[in-house]
Short mmCIF file of C-alpha atoms in Angstrom, two decimals:
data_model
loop_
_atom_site.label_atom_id
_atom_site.label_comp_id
_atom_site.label_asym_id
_atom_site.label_seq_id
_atom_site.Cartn_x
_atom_site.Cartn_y
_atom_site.Cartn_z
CA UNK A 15 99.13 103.11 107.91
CA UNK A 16 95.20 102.81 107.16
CA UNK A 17 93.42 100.08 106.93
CA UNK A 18 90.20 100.94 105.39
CA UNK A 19 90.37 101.24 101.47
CA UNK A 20 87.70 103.50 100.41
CA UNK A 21 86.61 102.45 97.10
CA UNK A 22 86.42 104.91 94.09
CA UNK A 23 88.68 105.81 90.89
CA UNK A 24 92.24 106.36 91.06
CA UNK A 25 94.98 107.16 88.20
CA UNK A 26 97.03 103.83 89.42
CA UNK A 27 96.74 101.15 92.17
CA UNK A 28 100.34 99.97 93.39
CA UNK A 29 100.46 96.69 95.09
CA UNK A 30 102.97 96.21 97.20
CA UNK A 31 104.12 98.78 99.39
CA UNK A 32 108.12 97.86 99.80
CA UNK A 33 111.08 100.40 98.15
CA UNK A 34 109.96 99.57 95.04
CA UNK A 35 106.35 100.03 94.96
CA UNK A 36 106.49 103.41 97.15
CA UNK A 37 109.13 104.84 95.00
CA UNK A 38 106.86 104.49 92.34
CA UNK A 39 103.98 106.49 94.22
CA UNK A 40 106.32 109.25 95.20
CA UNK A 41 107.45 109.99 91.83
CA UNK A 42 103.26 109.84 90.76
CA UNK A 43 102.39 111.94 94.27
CA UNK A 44 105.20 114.91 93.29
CA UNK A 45 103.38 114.47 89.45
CA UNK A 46 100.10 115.28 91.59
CA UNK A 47 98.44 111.75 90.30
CA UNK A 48 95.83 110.22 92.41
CA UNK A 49 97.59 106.67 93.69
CA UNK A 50 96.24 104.22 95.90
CA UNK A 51 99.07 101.96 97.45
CA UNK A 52 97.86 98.21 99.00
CA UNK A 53 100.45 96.67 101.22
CA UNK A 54 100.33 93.10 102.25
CA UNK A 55 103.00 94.19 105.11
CA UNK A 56 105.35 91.19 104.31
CA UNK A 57 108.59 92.57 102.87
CA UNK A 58 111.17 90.43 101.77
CA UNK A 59 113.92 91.45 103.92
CA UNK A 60 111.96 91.96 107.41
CA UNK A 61 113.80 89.00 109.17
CA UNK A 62 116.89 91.31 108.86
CA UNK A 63 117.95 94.02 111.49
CA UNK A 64 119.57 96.25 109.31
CA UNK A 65 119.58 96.99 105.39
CA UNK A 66 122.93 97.86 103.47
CA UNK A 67 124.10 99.45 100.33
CA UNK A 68 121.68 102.27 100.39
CA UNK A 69 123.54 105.76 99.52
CA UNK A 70 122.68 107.56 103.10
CA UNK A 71 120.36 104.80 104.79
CA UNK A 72 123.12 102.40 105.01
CA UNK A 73 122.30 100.08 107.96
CA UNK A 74 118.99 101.39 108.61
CA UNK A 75 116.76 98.87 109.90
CA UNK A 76 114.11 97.90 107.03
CA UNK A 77 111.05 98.49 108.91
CA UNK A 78 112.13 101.99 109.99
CA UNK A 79 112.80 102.63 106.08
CA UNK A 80 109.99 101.83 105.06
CA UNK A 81 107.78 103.77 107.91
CA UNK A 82 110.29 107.27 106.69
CA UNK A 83 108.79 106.81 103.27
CA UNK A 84 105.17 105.91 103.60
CA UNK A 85 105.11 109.22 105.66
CA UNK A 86 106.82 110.73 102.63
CA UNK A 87 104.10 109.56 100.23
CA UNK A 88 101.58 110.32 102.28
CA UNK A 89 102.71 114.20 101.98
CA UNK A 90 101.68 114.01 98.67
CA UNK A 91 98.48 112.58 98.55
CA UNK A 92 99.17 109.32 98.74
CA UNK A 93 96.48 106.96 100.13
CA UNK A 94 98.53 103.85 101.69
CA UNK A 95 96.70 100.79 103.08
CA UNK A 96 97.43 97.83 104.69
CA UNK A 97 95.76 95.45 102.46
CA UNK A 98 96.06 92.60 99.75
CA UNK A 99 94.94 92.69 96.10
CA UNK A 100 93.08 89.08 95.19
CA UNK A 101 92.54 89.97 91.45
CA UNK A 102 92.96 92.82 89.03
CA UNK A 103 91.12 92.29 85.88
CA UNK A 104 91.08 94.41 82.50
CA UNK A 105 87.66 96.40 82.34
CA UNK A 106 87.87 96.65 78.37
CA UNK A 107 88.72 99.85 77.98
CA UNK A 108 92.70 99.58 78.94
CA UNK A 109 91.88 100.23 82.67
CA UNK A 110 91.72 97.64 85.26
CA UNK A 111 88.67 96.62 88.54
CA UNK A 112 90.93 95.63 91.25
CA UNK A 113 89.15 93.64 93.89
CA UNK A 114 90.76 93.14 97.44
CA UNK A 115 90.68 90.83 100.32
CA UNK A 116 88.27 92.63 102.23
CA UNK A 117 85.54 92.61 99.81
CA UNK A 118 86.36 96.58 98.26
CA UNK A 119 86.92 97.15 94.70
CA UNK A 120 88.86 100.25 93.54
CA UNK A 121 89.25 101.27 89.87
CA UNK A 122 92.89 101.92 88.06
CA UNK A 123 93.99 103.27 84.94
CA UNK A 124 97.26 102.03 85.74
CA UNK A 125 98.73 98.91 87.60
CA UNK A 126 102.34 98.85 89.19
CA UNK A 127 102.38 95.24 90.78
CA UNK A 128 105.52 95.11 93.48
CA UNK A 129 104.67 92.37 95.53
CA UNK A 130 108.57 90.98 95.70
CA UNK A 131 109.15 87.44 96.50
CA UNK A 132 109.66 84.76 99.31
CA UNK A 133 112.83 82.83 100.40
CA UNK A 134 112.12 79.50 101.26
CA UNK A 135 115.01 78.38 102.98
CA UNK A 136 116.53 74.62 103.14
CA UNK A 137 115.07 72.29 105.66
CA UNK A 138 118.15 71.99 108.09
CA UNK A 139 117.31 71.91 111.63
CA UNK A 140 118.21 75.57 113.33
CA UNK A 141 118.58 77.41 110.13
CA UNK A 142 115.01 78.98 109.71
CA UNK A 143 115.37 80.07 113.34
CA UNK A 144 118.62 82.07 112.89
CA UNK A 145 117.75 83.50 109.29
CA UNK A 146 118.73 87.25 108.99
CA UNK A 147 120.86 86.95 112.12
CA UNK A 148 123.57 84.87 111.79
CA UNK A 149 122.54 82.46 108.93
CA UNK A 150 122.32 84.76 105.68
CA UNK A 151 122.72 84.13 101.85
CA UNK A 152 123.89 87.45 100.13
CA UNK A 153 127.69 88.71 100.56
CA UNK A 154 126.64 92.18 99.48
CA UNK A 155 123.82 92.53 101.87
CA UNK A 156 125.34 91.09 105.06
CA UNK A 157 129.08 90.43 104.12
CA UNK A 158 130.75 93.20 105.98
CA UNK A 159 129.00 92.74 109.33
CA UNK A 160 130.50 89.34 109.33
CA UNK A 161 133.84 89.84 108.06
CA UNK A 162 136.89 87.73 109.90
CA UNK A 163 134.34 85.55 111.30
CA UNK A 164 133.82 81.62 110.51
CA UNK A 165 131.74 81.49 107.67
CA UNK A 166 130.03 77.94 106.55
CA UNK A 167 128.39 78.04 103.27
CA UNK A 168 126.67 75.44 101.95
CA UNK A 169 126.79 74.27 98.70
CA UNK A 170 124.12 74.21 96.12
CA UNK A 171 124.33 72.72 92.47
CA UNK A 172 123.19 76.07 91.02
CA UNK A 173 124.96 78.73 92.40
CA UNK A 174 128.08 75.93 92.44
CA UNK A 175 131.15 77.12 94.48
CA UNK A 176 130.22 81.24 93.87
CA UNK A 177 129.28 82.02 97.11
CA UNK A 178 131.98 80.67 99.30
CA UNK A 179 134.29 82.20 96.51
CA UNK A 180 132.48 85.58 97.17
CA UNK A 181 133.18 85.29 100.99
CA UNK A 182 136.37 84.42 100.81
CA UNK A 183 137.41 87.96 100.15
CA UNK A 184 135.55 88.83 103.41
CA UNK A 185 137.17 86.25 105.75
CA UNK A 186 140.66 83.73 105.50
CA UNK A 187 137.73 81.11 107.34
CA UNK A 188 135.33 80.00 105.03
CA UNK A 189 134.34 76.51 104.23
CA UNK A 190 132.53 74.81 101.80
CA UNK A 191 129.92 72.23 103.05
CA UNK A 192 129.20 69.86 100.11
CA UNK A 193 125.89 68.14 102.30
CA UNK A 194 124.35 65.97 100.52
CA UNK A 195 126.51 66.92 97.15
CA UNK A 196 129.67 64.36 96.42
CA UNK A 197 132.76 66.10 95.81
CA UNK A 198 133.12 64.58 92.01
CA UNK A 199 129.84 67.28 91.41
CA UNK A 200 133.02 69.98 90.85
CA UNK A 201 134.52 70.66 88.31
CA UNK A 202 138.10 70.30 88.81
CA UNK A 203 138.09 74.42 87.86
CA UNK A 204 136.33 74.68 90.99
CA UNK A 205 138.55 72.77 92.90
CA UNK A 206 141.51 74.90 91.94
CA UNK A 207 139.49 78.54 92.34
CA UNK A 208 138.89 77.23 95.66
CA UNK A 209 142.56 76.12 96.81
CA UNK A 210 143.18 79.33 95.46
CA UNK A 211 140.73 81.06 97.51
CA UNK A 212 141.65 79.26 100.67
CA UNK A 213 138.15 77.59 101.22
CA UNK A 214 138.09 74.88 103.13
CA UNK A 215 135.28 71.52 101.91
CA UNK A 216 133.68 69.51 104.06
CA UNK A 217 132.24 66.44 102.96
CA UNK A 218 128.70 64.96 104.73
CA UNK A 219 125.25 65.35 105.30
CA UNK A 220 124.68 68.22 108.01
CA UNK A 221 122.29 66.92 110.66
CA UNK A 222 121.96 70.79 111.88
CA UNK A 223 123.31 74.13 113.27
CA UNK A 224 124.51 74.38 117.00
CA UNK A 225 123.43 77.35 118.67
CA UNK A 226 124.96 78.51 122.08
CA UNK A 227 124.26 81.81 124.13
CA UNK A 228 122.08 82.54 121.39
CA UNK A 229 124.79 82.60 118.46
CA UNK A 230 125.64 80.06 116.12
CA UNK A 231 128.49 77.85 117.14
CA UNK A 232 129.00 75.30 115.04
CA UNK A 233 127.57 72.56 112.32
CA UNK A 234 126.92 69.64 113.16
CA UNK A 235 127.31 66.45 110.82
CA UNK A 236 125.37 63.38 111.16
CA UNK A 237 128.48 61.55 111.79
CA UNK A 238 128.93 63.74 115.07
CA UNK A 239 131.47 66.05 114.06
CA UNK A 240 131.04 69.48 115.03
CA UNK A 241 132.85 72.57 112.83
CA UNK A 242 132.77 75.49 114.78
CA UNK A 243 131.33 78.16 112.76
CA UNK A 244 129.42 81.37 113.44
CA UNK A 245 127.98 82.38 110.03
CA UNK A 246 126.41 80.00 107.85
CA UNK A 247 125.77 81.01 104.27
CA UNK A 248 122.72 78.88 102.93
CA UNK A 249 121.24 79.70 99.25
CA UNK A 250 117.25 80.14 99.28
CA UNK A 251 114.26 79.25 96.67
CA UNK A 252 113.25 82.29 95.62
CA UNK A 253 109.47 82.15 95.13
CA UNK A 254 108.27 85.29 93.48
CA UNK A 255 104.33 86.68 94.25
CA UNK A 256 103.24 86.65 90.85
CA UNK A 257 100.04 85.43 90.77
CA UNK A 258 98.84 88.69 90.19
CA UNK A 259 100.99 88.88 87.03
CA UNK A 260 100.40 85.59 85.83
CA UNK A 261 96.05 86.55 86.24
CA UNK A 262 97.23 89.12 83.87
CA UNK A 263 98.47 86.94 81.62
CA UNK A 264 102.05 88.62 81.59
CA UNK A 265 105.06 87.12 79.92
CA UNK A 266 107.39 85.54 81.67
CA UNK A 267 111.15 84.90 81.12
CA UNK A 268 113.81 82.29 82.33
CA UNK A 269 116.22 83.12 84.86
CA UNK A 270 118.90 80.87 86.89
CA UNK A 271 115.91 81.49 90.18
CA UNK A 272 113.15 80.12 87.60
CA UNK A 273 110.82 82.64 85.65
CA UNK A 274 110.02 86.39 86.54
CA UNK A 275 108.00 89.07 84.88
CA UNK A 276 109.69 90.28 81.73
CA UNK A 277 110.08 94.05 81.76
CA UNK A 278 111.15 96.77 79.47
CA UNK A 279 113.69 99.20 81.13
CA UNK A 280 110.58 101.48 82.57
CA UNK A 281 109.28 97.81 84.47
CA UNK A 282 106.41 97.93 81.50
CA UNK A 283 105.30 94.18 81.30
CA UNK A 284 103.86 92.40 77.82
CA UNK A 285 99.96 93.80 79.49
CA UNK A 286 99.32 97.34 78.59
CA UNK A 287 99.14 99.47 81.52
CA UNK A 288 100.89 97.07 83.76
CA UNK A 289 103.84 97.55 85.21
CA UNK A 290 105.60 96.00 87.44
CA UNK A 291 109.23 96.56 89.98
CA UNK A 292 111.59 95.03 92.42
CA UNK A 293 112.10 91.77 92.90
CA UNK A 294 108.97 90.88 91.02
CA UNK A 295 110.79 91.04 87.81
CA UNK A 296 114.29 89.57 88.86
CA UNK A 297 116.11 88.01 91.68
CA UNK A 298 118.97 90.44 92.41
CA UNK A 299 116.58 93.66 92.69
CA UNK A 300 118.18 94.95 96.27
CA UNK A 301 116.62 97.73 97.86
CA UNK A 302 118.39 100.44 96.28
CA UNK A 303 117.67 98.73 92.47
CA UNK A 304 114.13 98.45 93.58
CA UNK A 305 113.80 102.25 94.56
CA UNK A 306 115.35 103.07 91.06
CA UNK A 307 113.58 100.75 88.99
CA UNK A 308 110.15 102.58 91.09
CA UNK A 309 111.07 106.26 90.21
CA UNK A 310 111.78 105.22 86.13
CA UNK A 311 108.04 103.48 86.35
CA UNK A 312 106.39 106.41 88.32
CA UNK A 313 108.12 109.05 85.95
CA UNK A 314 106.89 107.09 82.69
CA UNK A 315 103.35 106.07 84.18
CA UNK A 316 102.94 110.04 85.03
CA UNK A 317 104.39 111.02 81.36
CA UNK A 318 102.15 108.13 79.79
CA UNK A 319 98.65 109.32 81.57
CA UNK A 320 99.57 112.53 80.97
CA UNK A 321 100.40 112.47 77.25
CA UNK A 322 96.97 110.07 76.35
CA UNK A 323 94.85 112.69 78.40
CA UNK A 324 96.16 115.63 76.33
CA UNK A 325 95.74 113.40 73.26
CA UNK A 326 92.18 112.55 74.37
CA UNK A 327 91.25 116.44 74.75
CA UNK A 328 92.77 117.55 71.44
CA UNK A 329 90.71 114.68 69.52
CA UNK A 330 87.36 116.12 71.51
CA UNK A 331 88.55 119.75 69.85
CA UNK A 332 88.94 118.60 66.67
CA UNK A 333 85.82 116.75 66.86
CA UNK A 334 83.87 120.38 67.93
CA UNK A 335 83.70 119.41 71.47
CA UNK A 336 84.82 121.98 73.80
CA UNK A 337 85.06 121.51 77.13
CA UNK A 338 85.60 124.69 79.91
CA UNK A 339 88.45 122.59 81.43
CA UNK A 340 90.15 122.54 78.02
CA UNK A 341 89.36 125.84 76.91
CA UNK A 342 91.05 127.24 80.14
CA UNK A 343 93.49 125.22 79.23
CA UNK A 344 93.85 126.69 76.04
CA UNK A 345 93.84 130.36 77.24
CA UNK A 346 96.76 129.43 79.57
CA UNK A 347 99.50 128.10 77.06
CA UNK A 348 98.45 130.81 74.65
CA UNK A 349 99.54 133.25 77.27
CA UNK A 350 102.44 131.74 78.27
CA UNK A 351 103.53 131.78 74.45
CA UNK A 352 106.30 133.71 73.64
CA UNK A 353 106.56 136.00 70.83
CA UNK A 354 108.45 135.32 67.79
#
């Protein structure tokens, strides 16, 4: 990956070089669009050693991913840099000065802003140091590789008793760990889904994780108890990178992990000529939803540019302005026509 960002013009800027952002430039390198990506290098799921779910790459690690597809871009024209955007500001003409952390500024018709989000994790001694190995928070993306195994999961107001419900069709070991919560926070509905489920509850404040041979052993409560466990399912506060966004003056809109972009089904945001993809405009946007929700931007954007440059050229014709580009133009689709 480069690291110099030459400045100069290009048909869009995507910031934020993860699955969603670079699906998004491959779709706009095949359309033969000039694209500029600027990666920050700080993907949301680098603390994990392998990603799941993903038609073909399933249990790939992320990084290697991520290093197939920039050289697939980069077949196609695509400039990527390791970078960060500061600002991007509307030049008054629908087009955008993007300045960067270096001191460059590049020029974009078109924003895609895919700069994800971060999981701050809950302040319990030994769980930042085993998150992504064997303290994770998603049943979908880790849940197999820790099947029949001890599972912990601790309990948080908003998700409720979900997750340990979720597990409990991966493993006939899971327990609920209420912390700081009282048991009268269920709902007695809760308390029968979970004798239903099999879930064990512990009540107490956890004091930390117990870690021995380099695996997680146990929880420990501040009474001294230790529960042997070797997973520990903790929920995260999922901060999303949109200050970019919010600069823009996008809209927002509520969700159950606070407020994220709002998005029509191609990722366009309430700005014209922004979009934006991935986990910037939701909380469940895994890597294969954030690839998608990239090609369906990068195949509008393309269609878009496309559509208001062939509208711009048949304005200058009716106006009397001929250009040699258009009139070549011109002489190609009329031989291509086919008779009546």
């Amino acid at each position: 990956m480069n690291t110099q960002i030459r400045e100069g013009a290009y048909d869009v800027v995507v910031i934020g070089g993860g699955a969603a952002g670079l699906s998004a430039a491959l779709i706009l390198g095949r359309s033969r669009r000039s694209v500029l990506v600027v990666d920050a290098g700080e993907p949301r799921n680098a603390p994990a050693a392998h990603m799941q779910g993903y038609p073909s790459r399933d249990g790939m690690p992320p990084g290697e991913f991520l290093a197939v597809v920039r050289e697939e871009v980069a077949a196609y024209g695509v400039e990527v840099v390791r970078g960060e955007v500061t600002a991007a500001e509307p030049d008054g003409s629908g087009e955008f000065d993007v300045a960067l952390a270096d001191g460059g500024r590049v020029h974009a018709r078109r924003l895609v802003v895919a700069t994800g989000l971060v999981d701050e994790l809950p302040g319990i001694p030994g769980v930042a140091e085993r998150w992504g190995n064997d303290v994770i928070h998603c049943p979908f993306c880790h849940g197999w590789e820790v099947r029949d195994q001890p599972i912990g999961v601790l309990y948080e107001k908003a998700s409720g008793t979900h997750q340990a419900l979720l597990f409990s069709a991966l493993s006939d070991d899971v327990t609920l760990f209420l912390d700081d919560a009282g048991e009268d926070e269920l709902p007695d509905d809760d308390w029968q889904l979970l004798a239903a489920a099999g879930v064990s509850v512990v009540r107490g404040k956890i004091a930390g994780l117990v870690v021995t041979d380099d695996a997680l052993s146990g929880v420990r409560l501040a009474d001294g108890r230790v529960l042997a466990r070797s997973v520990f399912v903790v929920p995260t506060r999922m901060v999303v990178r949109d200050t970019l966004l919010t600069g823009l003056g996008v809209r927002l809109r509520e969700t159950p992990a606070g407020p994220f972009a709002e998005v029509d089904p191609t990722g366009l945001t309430s700005v014209p000529g922004v979009w934006a993809v991935g986990n910037a405009t939701g909380p469940a946007e895994q890597v294969v939803n954030s690839a998608s929700a990239g090609y369906r931007a990068g195949s509008t954007l393309h269609a878009q540019l496309l559509h208001a440059d062939l509208a711009r050229e048949a304005e200058r014709r009716r106006a009397g302005v001929f250009s040699p580009e258009g009139e070549r133009a011109v002489a190609r689709a009329r031989a291509r026509r086919i008779p009546a």
